[in-house]
Every structure is written in structure tokens, then in C-alpha cells.
Tab-separated table of C-alpha atoms in Angstrom:
chain	number	residue	atom	x	y	z
A	1	MET	CA	-1.352	69.794	-21.650
A	2	VAL	CA	-3.426	72.814	-22.413
A	3	LEU	CA	-6.953	72.073	-20.842
A	4	THR	CA	-9.775	74.035	-22.980
A	5	SER	CA	-13.116	74.321	-21.191
A	6	TYR	CA	-16.587	76.301	-23.401
A	7	HIS	CA	-19.872	77.350	-22.296
A	8	VAL	CA	-22.999	75.112	-23.974
A	9	MET	CA	-25.324	77.342	-24.274
A	10	LYS	CA	-29.142	76.594	-23.474
A	11	ARG	CA	-31.584	77.058	-25.707
A	12	MET	CA	-33.968	80.374	-24.390
A	13	SER	CA	-37.339	79.246	-23.230
A	14	GLN	CA	-40.886	81.160	-23.231
A	15	ARG	CA	-40.536	80.173	-19.715
A	16	ASP	CA	-37.020	82.093	-19.457
A	17	LEU	CA	-37.759	85.320	-21.280
A	18	ALA	CA	-40.434	85.655	-18.716
A	19	ARG	CA	-38.006	85.269	-15.999
A	20	MET	CA	-35.642	87.797	-17.731
A	21	LEU	CA	-39.086	90.332	-18.072
A	22	GLY	CA	-40.077	89.143	-14.943
A	23	VAL	CA	-43.579	88.231	-16.242
A	24	ASN	CA	-45.701	84.805	-16.421
A	25	ALA	CA	-44.944	82.959	-19.234
A	26	SER	CA	-48.296	82.370	-20.193
A	27	THR	CA	-48.101	86.844	-21.051
A	28	ILE	CA	-44.884	86.009	-23.543
A	29	SER	CA	-46.406	82.834	-24.512
A	30	ARG	CA	-50.177	85.198	-25.752
A	31	ALA	CA	-47.248	88.366	-27.218
A	32	LEU	CA	-45.891	85.456	-29.560
A	33	LYS	CA	-48.476	84.770	-30.418
A	34	GLY	CA	-50.296	87.972	-31.999
A	35	GLU	CA	-53.165	87.694	-28.799
A	36	ASN	CA	-54.562	89.617	-26.633
A	37	GLY	CA	-54.472	90.822	-23.467
A	38	VAL	CA	-50.981	91.823	-23.765
A	39	SER	CA	-50.212	96.523	-23.463
A	40	ALA	CA	-48.081	96.821	-27.247
A	41	ASP	CA	-45.806	98.494	-25.176
A	42	LEU	CA	-44.692	95.470	-23.184
A	43	ARG	CA	-45.550	92.730	-25.991
A	44	GLN	CA	-42.968	95.133	-28.442
A	45	LYS	CA	-39.998	94.514	-25.149
A	46	ILE	CA	-41.155	90.781	-25.571
A	47	LEU	CA	-40.505	90.509	-29.207
A	48	GLN	CA	-37.550	92.181	-28.860
A	49	LEU	CA	-36.061	89.836	-26.342
A	50	ALA	CA	-37.085	86.785	-28.278
A	51	GLU	CA	-35.522	88.054	-30.915
A	52	GLU	CA	-31.988	89.503	-28.721
A	53	HIS	CA	-31.600	86.398	-27.770
A	54	GLY	CA	-32.130	84.226	-30.763
A	55	TYR	CA	-35.096	82.231	-29.231
A	56	ARG	CA	-36.973	80.075	-31.440
A	57	PRO	CA	-40.755	77.951	-30.917
A	58	ASN	CA	-40.015	74.732	-29.721
A	59	PRO	CA	-43.144	72.916	-32.977
A	60	PHE	CA	-42.959	69.407	-30.703
A	61	ALA	CA	-42.924	70.973	-27.478
A	62	MET	CA	-46.073	73.041	-29.734
A	63	SER	CA	-48.107	69.802	-30.559
A	64	LEU	CA	-47.933	67.506	-27.612
A	65	ARG	CA	-50.228	70.305	-25.879
A	66	TYR	CA	-52.548	69.984	-29.056
A	67	ASP	CA	-51.579	65.775	-29.047
A	68	THR	CA	-49.759	65.453	-31.979
A	69	THR	CA	-46.998	66.005	-32.785
A	70	ARG	CA	-46.702	65.578	-36.669
A	71	THR	CA	-44.373	63.459	-36.425
A	72	ILE	CA	-44.187	59.602	-37.598
A	73	GLY	CA	-42.101	57.028	-37.770
A	74	VAL	CA	-41.326	54.993	-40.319
A	75	ILE	CA	-39.626	51.327	-39.710
A	76	VAL	CA	-37.677	49.096	-42.835
A	77	PRO	CA	-35.941	45.362	-41.917
A	78	ASP	CA	-32.081	46.665	-43.433
A	79	LEU	CA	-31.829	50.559	-44.440
A	80	ALA	CA	-28.659	50.918	-46.225
A	81	PHE	CA	-31.129	48.364	-48.858
A	82	SER	CA	-30.948	50.222	-51.652
A	83	HIS	CA	-34.713	48.917	-52.109
A	84	PHE	CA	-35.268	50.350	-48.543
A	85	ALA	CA	-33.862	53.544	-48.712
A	86	HIS	CA	-35.012	54.561	-51.787
A	87	ILE	CA	-39.248	53.785	-50.224
A	88	VAL	CA	-38.224	55.934	-47.343
A	89	LYS	CA	-36.950	58.367	-49.442
A	90	HIS	CA	-40.851	58.910	-50.955
A	91	ILE	CA	-42.265	58.298	-47.756
A	92	GLU	CA	-40.162	61.215	-46.059
A	93	ALA	CA	-41.294	63.528	-49.480
A	94	GLU	CA	-44.600	63.080	-48.878
A	95	ALA	CA	-44.702	62.991	-44.895
A	96	ARG	CA	-43.236	67.347	-45.929
A	97	LYS	CA	-45.651	68.441	-48.240
A	98	ALA	CA	-48.130	67.089	-45.269
A	99	GLY	CA	-46.181	69.095	-42.524
A	100	TYR	CA	-44.465	66.205	-40.975
A	101	MET	CA	-41.448	64.844	-40.112
A	102	CYS	CA	-40.340	61.353	-40.352
A	103	ILE	CA	-38.587	58.963	-37.352
A	104	ILE	CA	-36.710	56.427	-38.845
A	105	SER	CA	-35.920	52.591	-37.364
A	106	ASP	CA	-33.790	50.454	-39.088
A	107	SER	CA	-35.210	46.852	-36.781
A	108	ASN	CA	-31.998	44.782	-38.869
A	109	GLU	CA	-33.757	42.196	-39.972
A	110	HIS	CA	-34.235	41.577	-36.478
A	111	TYR	CA	-37.292	40.535	-34.179
A	112	GLU	CA	-36.286	41.901	-31.072
A	113	THR	CA	-35.208	45.124	-32.821
A	114	GLU	CA	-38.305	45.217	-34.534
A	115	VAL	CA	-40.251	45.902	-31.254
A	116	ALA	CA	-37.764	48.153	-29.201
A	117	CYS	CA	-38.071	50.189	-31.914
A	118	VAL	CA	-41.931	50.320	-32.170
A	119	GLU	CA	-41.839	50.796	-28.140
A	120	LEU	CA	-38.797	53.335	-28.959
A	121	LEU	CA	-42.576	55.007	-31.170
A	122	GLU	CA	-44.595	54.771	-28.775
A	123	ASN	CA	-42.851	56.865	-26.187
A	124	LEU	CA	-42.159	59.479	-28.466
A	125	HIS	CA	-46.078	60.045	-29.376
A	126	VAL	CA	-45.964	59.882	-32.944
A	127	ASP	CA	-48.799	60.054	-35.273
A	128	GLY	CA	-48.557	56.920	-36.936
A	129	ILE	CA	-46.455	53.837	-37.831
A	130	ILE	CA	-45.736	52.762	-40.942
A	131	MET	CA	-42.846	49.282	-40.893
A	132	CYS	CA	-41.689	47.005	-43.002
A	133	LEU	CA	-41.285	43.841	-41.227
A	134	SER	CA	-38.336	41.742	-40.266
A	135	GLN	CA	-37.994	38.315	-41.716
A	136	GLU	CA	-37.877	37.317	-38.539
A	137	THR	CA	-41.542	38.374	-37.216
A	138	VAL	CA	-44.069	35.696	-36.363
A	139	ASP	CA	-45.281	36.922	-33.208
A	140	LEU	CA	-47.404	40.052	-33.839
A	141	SER	CA	-48.502	40.765	-31.123
A	142	HIS	CA	-45.906	44.111	-31.054
A	143	LEU	CA	-48.646	45.591	-33.630
A	144	THR	CA	-51.908	44.234	-31.937
A	145	ARG	CA	-50.806	46.849	-29.447
A	146	LEU	CA	-50.754	49.386	-31.774
A	147	LYS	CA	-53.966	48.973	-33.003
A	148	GLU	CA	-55.208	48.231	-28.673
A	149	ALA	CA	-53.585	51.794	-28.810
A	150	HIS	CA	-55.063	53.390	-31.563
A	151	ILE	CA	-51.809	54.039	-33.563
A	152	PRO	CA	-52.192	54.228	-37.030
A	153	VAL	CA	-50.256	51.558	-39.016
A	154	THR	CA	-49.903	51.170	-42.350
A	155	LEU	CA	-47.419	47.808	-43.452
A	156	PHE	CA	-45.193	47.530	-47.131
A	157	ASP	CA	-43.407	45.445	-49.293
A	158	ARG	CA	-43.442	42.535	-46.730
A	159	THR	CA	-47.298	42.066	-44.926
A	160	ALA	CA	-49.061	39.554	-42.363
A	161	GLU	CA	-52.498	38.334	-42.210
A	162	VAL	CA	-53.562	41.655	-39.787
A	163	ASP	CA	-55.813	43.963	-40.748
A	164	PHE	CA	-53.493	46.466	-41.060
A	165	PRO	CA	-53.439	48.464	-44.896
A	166	SER	CA	-50.938	47.820	-46.425
A	167	VAL	CA	-48.803	48.203	-49.895
A	168	THR	CA	-47.834	45.534	-51.736
A	169	ILE	CA	-46.422	44.681	-55.644
A	170	ASN	CA	-48.071	41.720	-57.298
A	171	ASP	CA	-45.367	39.055	-56.000
A	172	ILE	CA	-47.527	36.686	-57.257
A	173	ALA	CA	-47.760	37.472	-60.973
A	174	THR	CA	-44.769	38.721	-60.968
A	175	ALA	CA	-42.455	35.329	-59.789
A	176	LYS	CA	-45.086	33.523	-63.024
A	177	GLN	CA	-44.691	36.676	-65.528
A	178	MET	CA	-40.576	36.017	-64.162
A	179	THR	CA	-40.617	31.426	-64.260
A	180	LEU	CA	-42.241	31.805	-67.219
A	181	HIS	CA	-39.399	33.845	-68.984
A	182	LEU	CA	-37.263	31.715	-68.186
A	183	ILE	CA	-38.771	28.834	-69.320
A	184	ASP	CA	-40.209	30.049	-72.544
A	185	GLY	CA	-36.250	30.786	-72.821
A	186	GLY	CA	-35.321	26.590	-72.780
A	187	ALA	CA	-35.306	26.460	-68.492
A	188	ARG	CA	-36.610	22.948	-67.364
A	189	ASN	CA	-34.439	22.923	-64.096
A	190	ILE	CA	-35.720	26.604	-61.872
A	191	ALA	CA	-34.364	27.045	-58.870
A	192	PHE	CA	-36.169	29.069	-56.092
A	193	LEU	CA	-33.945	31.488	-53.676
A	194	GLY	CA	-36.614	32.719	-50.915
A	195	GLY	CA	-36.347	34.124	-47.754
A	196	PRO	CA	-38.544	32.708	-44.720
A	197	ASN	CA	-41.912	30.125	-45.563
A	198	HIS	CA	-43.904	32.214	-42.898
A	199	MET	CA	-42.795	36.097	-45.357
A	200	LYS	CA	-46.440	36.336	-46.961
A	201	GLN	CA	-44.054	38.144	-49.885
A	202	THR	CA	-42.403	34.704	-49.779
A	203	ALA	CA	-45.188	32.833	-49.886
A	204	ASP	CA	-47.023	34.305	-53.010
A	205	ARG	CA	-43.717	34.263	-55.003
A	206	LYS	CA	-43.360	31.081	-54.356
A	207	HIS	CA	-47.261	30.011	-55.275
A	208	GLY	CA	-46.329	32.025	-58.249
A	209	TYR	CA	-43.663	30.321	-59.472
A	210	LEU	CA	-45.426	26.822	-58.618
A	211	GLU	CA	-47.786	27.975	-60.846
A	212	ALA	CA	-45.586	28.280	-64.056
A	213	LEU	CA	-43.988	25.363	-63.349
A	214	ARG	CA	-47.862	23.128	-63.524
A	215	GLU	CA	-49.376	25.448	-66.445
A	216	ARG	CA	-45.746	24.960	-68.407
A	217	GLY	CA	-46.301	20.844	-67.398
A	218	LEU	CA	-42.736	20.992	-65.516
A	219	PRO	CA	-42.244	19.181	-62.846
A	220	ILE	CA	-41.693	20.545	-59.462
A	221	ARG	CA	-38.445	19.566	-57.711
A	222	LYS	CA	-38.743	19.845	-54.185
A	223	GLU	CA	-34.359	20.240	-53.522
A	224	LEU	CA	-34.566	22.982	-56.134
A	225	VAL	CA	-36.986	25.033	-53.625
A	226	ARG	CA	-34.566	26.848	-50.970
A	227	CYS	CA	-36.191	29.939	-48.418
A	228	THR	CA	-33.842	30.194	-45.438
A	229	TYR	CA	-33.348	33.344	-43.846
A	230	ALA	CA	-32.351	35.753	-46.730
A	231	THR	CA	-28.220	36.741	-46.218
A	232	PHE	CA	-25.661	36.936	-49.503
A	233	ASN	CA	-24.124	34.186	-47.014
A	234	SER	CA	-26.894	32.128	-46.896
A	235	GLY	CA	-28.361	32.891	-50.372
A	236	LEU	CA	-24.396	31.999	-51.577
A	237	SER	CA	-24.446	28.183	-49.572
A	238	ASP	CA	-28.005	27.696	-50.965
A	239	THR	CA	-26.582	28.691	-54.499
A	240	ILE	CA	-23.017	26.162	-54.051
A	241	ASP	CA	-25.107	23.302	-52.843
A	242	LEU	CA	-28.091	23.344	-56.006
A	243	LEU	CA	-25.114	23.346	-58.298
A	244	ASN	CA	-23.686	20.037	-56.308
A	245	LEU	CA	-27.010	18.145	-57.464
A	246	PRO	CA	-26.647	15.322	-59.651
A	247	LYS	CA	-29.138	16.878	-61.721
A	248	PRO	CA	-28.556	20.678	-61.231
A	249	PRO	CA	-30.758	23.966	-62.327
A	250	ASP	CA	-30.413	25.907	-65.522
A	251	ALA	CA	-32.738	28.764	-64.296
A	252	ILE	CA	-32.999	30.605	-60.972
A	253	LEU	CA	-35.336	32.687	-59.780
A	254	ALA	CA	-33.748	34.642	-56.540
A	255	THR	CA	-36.631	36.927	-55.074
A	256	TYR	CA	-34.281	39.559	-52.972
A	257	GLY	CA	-31.479	41.341	-54.085
A	258	LEU	CA	-28.741	40.210	-51.606
A	259	LEU	CA	-29.484	36.776	-53.399
A	260	VAL	CA	-28.841	37.432	-56.512
A	261	GLY	CA	-25.541	39.160	-55.813
A	262	SER	CA	-24.896	35.696	-53.903
A	263	ALA	CA	-26.160	33.736	-56.241
A	264	PHE	CA	-24.115	34.813	-59.088
A	265	GLN	CA	-20.949	35.643	-56.889
A	266	ALA	CA	-21.192	31.482	-56.673
A	267	ILE	CA	-22.123	30.538	-60.235
A	268	LEU	CA	-19.271	32.552	-61.519
A	269	SER	CA	-16.827	31.004	-58.919
A	270	ARG	CA	-17.485	27.824	-61.256
A	271	GLY	CA	-16.799	29.485	-64.067
A	272	LEU	CA	-19.973	29.112	-65.403
A	273	ARG	CA	-21.459	31.342	-68.505
A	274	ILE	CA	-24.192	33.310	-67.334
A	275	PRO	CA	-26.839	32.919	-69.411
A	276	GLU	CA	-25.489	30.102	-71.969
A	277	ASP	CA	-24.805	27.971	-68.894
A	278	ILE	CA	-27.201	29.077	-66.058
A	279	ALA	CA	-29.896	31.545	-66.717
A	280	ILE	CA	-30.864	34.472	-63.262
A	281	ALA	CA	-33.942	36.535	-62.935
A	282	GLY	CA	-34.496	37.926	-59.283
A	283	TYR	CA	-36.726	41.625	-57.396
A	284	VAL	CA	-33.176	44.183	-57.997
A	285	SER	CA	-33.232	47.556	-58.586
A	286	ASP	CA	-32.807	49.118	-61.800
A	287	TRP	CA	-29.165	50.279	-60.525
A	288	VAL	CA	-28.157	46.716	-59.395
A	289	SER	CA	-29.293	45.484	-62.875
A	290	GLU	CA	-26.909	47.712	-65.107
A	291	MET	CA	-23.892	47.384	-62.110
A	292	ASN	CA	-23.710	43.376	-62.580
A	293	ARG	CA	-22.200	41.619	-66.200
A	294	PRO	CA	-24.754	40.398	-67.701
A	295	ARG	CA	-27.281	42.664	-66.120
A	296	VAL	CA	-30.097	41.502	-64.613
A	297	THR	CA	-33.509	40.104	-65.227
A	298	PHE	CA	-35.705	41.813	-63.055
A	299	ILE	CA	-38.543	42.922	-61.581
A	300	LYS	CA	-39.391	46.967	-62.189
A	301	GLN	CA	-41.316	47.934	-59.251
A	302	ASN	CA	-42.545	51.454	-58.664
A	303	LEU	CA	-40.543	52.524	-55.203
A	304	ARG	CA	-42.054	55.672	-55.433
A	305	GLU	CA	-45.606	55.143	-56.210
A	306	ILE	CA	-45.707	52.677	-52.943
A	307	GLY	CA	-43.023	54.727	-50.617
A	308	ARG	CA	-46.311	57.678	-51.876
A	309	GLN	CA	-48.962	55.486	-51.423
A	310	ALA	CA	-47.688	54.277	-47.716
A	311	PHE	CA	-47.547	57.797	-45.865
A	312	ARG	CA	-51.093	58.693	-48.108
A	313	MET	CA	-52.420	55.195	-46.365
A	314	LEU	CA	-51.236	56.638	-43.304
A	315	TYR	CA	-52.339	59.985	-43.527
A	316	ASP	CA	-56.188	58.835	-44.353
A	317	GLN	CA	-55.977	56.852	-40.797
A	318	MET	CA	-54.835	59.701	-38.784
A	319	GLU	CA	-56.546	62.080	-40.255
A	320	GLY	CA	-59.799	59.494	-38.822
A	321	GLY	CA	-60.447	57.339	-41.691
A	322	THR	CA	-61.379	53.558	-41.345
A	323	SER	CA	-61.022	51.821	-44.005
A	324	VAL	CA	-58.281	49.164	-44.270
A	325	GLN	CA	-57.509	48.888	-47.903
A	326	GLN	CA	-54.866	46.358	-49.061
A	327	LEU	CA	-53.465	48.100	-51.932
A	328	ILE	CA	-51.350	46.262	-54.561
A	329	ILE	CA	-49.345	48.523	-56.719
A	330	ASN	CA	-48.738	46.840	-60.035
A	331	ALA	CA	-44.465	45.565	-61.625
A	332	HIS	CA	-43.295	44.463	-64.445
A	333	LEU	CA	-40.562	42.084	-66.148
A	334	GLU	CA	-37.686	43.504	-67.251
A	335	ILE	CA	-35.350	41.412	-68.995
A	336	ARG	CA	-31.866	42.215	-69.547
A	337	ASP	CA	-28.603	39.885	-70.829
A	338	SER	CA	-28.614	37.525	-67.515
A	339	THR	CA	-31.905	34.970	-69.690
A	340	ARG	CA	-32.179	33.732	-73.167
A	341	LYS	CA	-34.232	35.333	-75.581
A	342	ILE	CA	-36.864	33.982	-76.515
């Protein structure tokens, strides 16, 4: 057996340079910044030594000195989900333009993990936090603590009845528009697949769905409304239960991408045709719609604008702004092949 040893090089610091030259670290700092109080000869020696040893300033340590880290935290429920990944991409692009770095955390749709993410970001002294709440989040004490600590926060996508700036889409209007489209295509028994009832996003989308039924004089069948913790398996189970009803749905409105996918699988596993036997529409991204056959009728969201506005609202707070704005970005229905044409 051959044992291989290796030496891990330590990053050169200003203290290391000071020790090598026998001067104070403050002298090194002044020389590197080009400040007065250092002779020309000594400044030259310091710059030469710094170059020879590959010295690079530590922006994180420097920013701590001025009580700012130039970093923000971003917490999402599931980074593997393309919806959140695209929003994070645009948040990061805006942050970079403003000279900020992002620390991305994934709550994995669990409340305790979300709280741990918040605590970690607090300990890292981030300048602000952008977050989308997990499906489990009911207790908002961790958000209250951030407010009391004067840490700027912006919520997006899923929000709560709290006094924080937020960026969402027009959930009530889009759910109503989608339900009316299904009705106009001939559907009379439309099922609603949603997330937990305590989530404002679920409540708003259900509100739009119910408004459309009332507007067209259709009865509200409670057995067609399923609001549970949204996972692929829960969507599969709920859709199978719906299809087993004595009077099954002739259309499904699915409020999350995972629920669209699981409803699709359940319907096709029964040998049913989409949209001839049952229509389906939901909240998915463009590319997910295009991947399915038939292509899914969906609500098109401006993810770039959601990410951009989320950062701008946080940046305004970090710059001393005190306004609390609940921004709604319009989304709209894109009709594809999974619903009957009017």
C-alpha cells in the first residue's frame, strides 16, 4: 500500500504578510488600500510580497468590519422543482448586478428545516432574506423574530397574513379564468386538486375556482375538492379516489406542478383519454406543458419578473426603505391540448 501525503496551503492573510515583514497588520492594510502613513519603499515591499504569495483580499471579512456581508439568503421549498429554480436564477442575477452574493437554502417542504435555514442565515449575518414558505409552515414566529432583529425579508409565491413585502401572481383571477375555460369546454364536474388549506395560495386559487362555479350556476360538490399536502403520491391517490366516485369529474384543475403530473398518470393508467374523457389544466411551467402528451393547458407565470421584483423589494429594505408592498404580477391562461377547445 502506498501512502500519499499532501499539504493543504493556507490562504495568505494580512496578518501573515505583517508577520513576514515585521510590521503591524494595520500597516499592511493601509498599504494595500493605498492610504497614507506608509513609506513608498515599504509599500512597494508589501505589494511585491502580496503578489509573490498570491494574497487576495477577503471580501467577507472586510464587509463584516462595516456591518454588512453583501450577501442575502434565499430559502425555497424544493430547489429541484424547476419553478423555484428559475425564480432563484433571476433573484441571483439581480443580486449580482447590485454587488450581492446569494446563499441558497432548501427547506424540503418542512417547517423545522425552514426554521433551521433561517437560523443559519442569521448566524451568517446575511443582509436580508427572500423566502417561499413550506407547505408545513403555520407558526410564523421565525418571521416575527427576523422583523424584531431588523433583518429585511421578502416573501414570494407562497405568503401568509403577515406584515412583510411579498411578490405573488394573481391567483384568484387565474384559477377563475382556468375554471371558466374548462366550463366553456363542456365540463360540468370539475375537481380541484390543491395544497394544504392553511396556505394562502391554496385558499386564493380555491376561491377563484368557486367563484367560477357560482358565476356559471354549477353546483359545488365538496367531494370534488381535495386539499392536502401536495406531493406526487398524494396527487396520485386523490385523483384515483376522484375517478372512483359514482359521478367522477370530467375535468381537473391542479394547482401545483406535481399534482398535474400525478393526475396525468392516474388518468392514463385507467385508459381514459385527455381531454375527450377528462380535461386537465394546471399551474406548470412552459417546458413541463410541452413535455406532456397531450400538452397541458397551464397558467403562464413571469418567473423572471417574480425573481427580479423579489430582489428589488428586499434591496429597498436593505437601503432603508420602510414601505410594505404586496406586489401582484399578472399571469395568464395558455390553452394547449389537454382541454377541450371552445
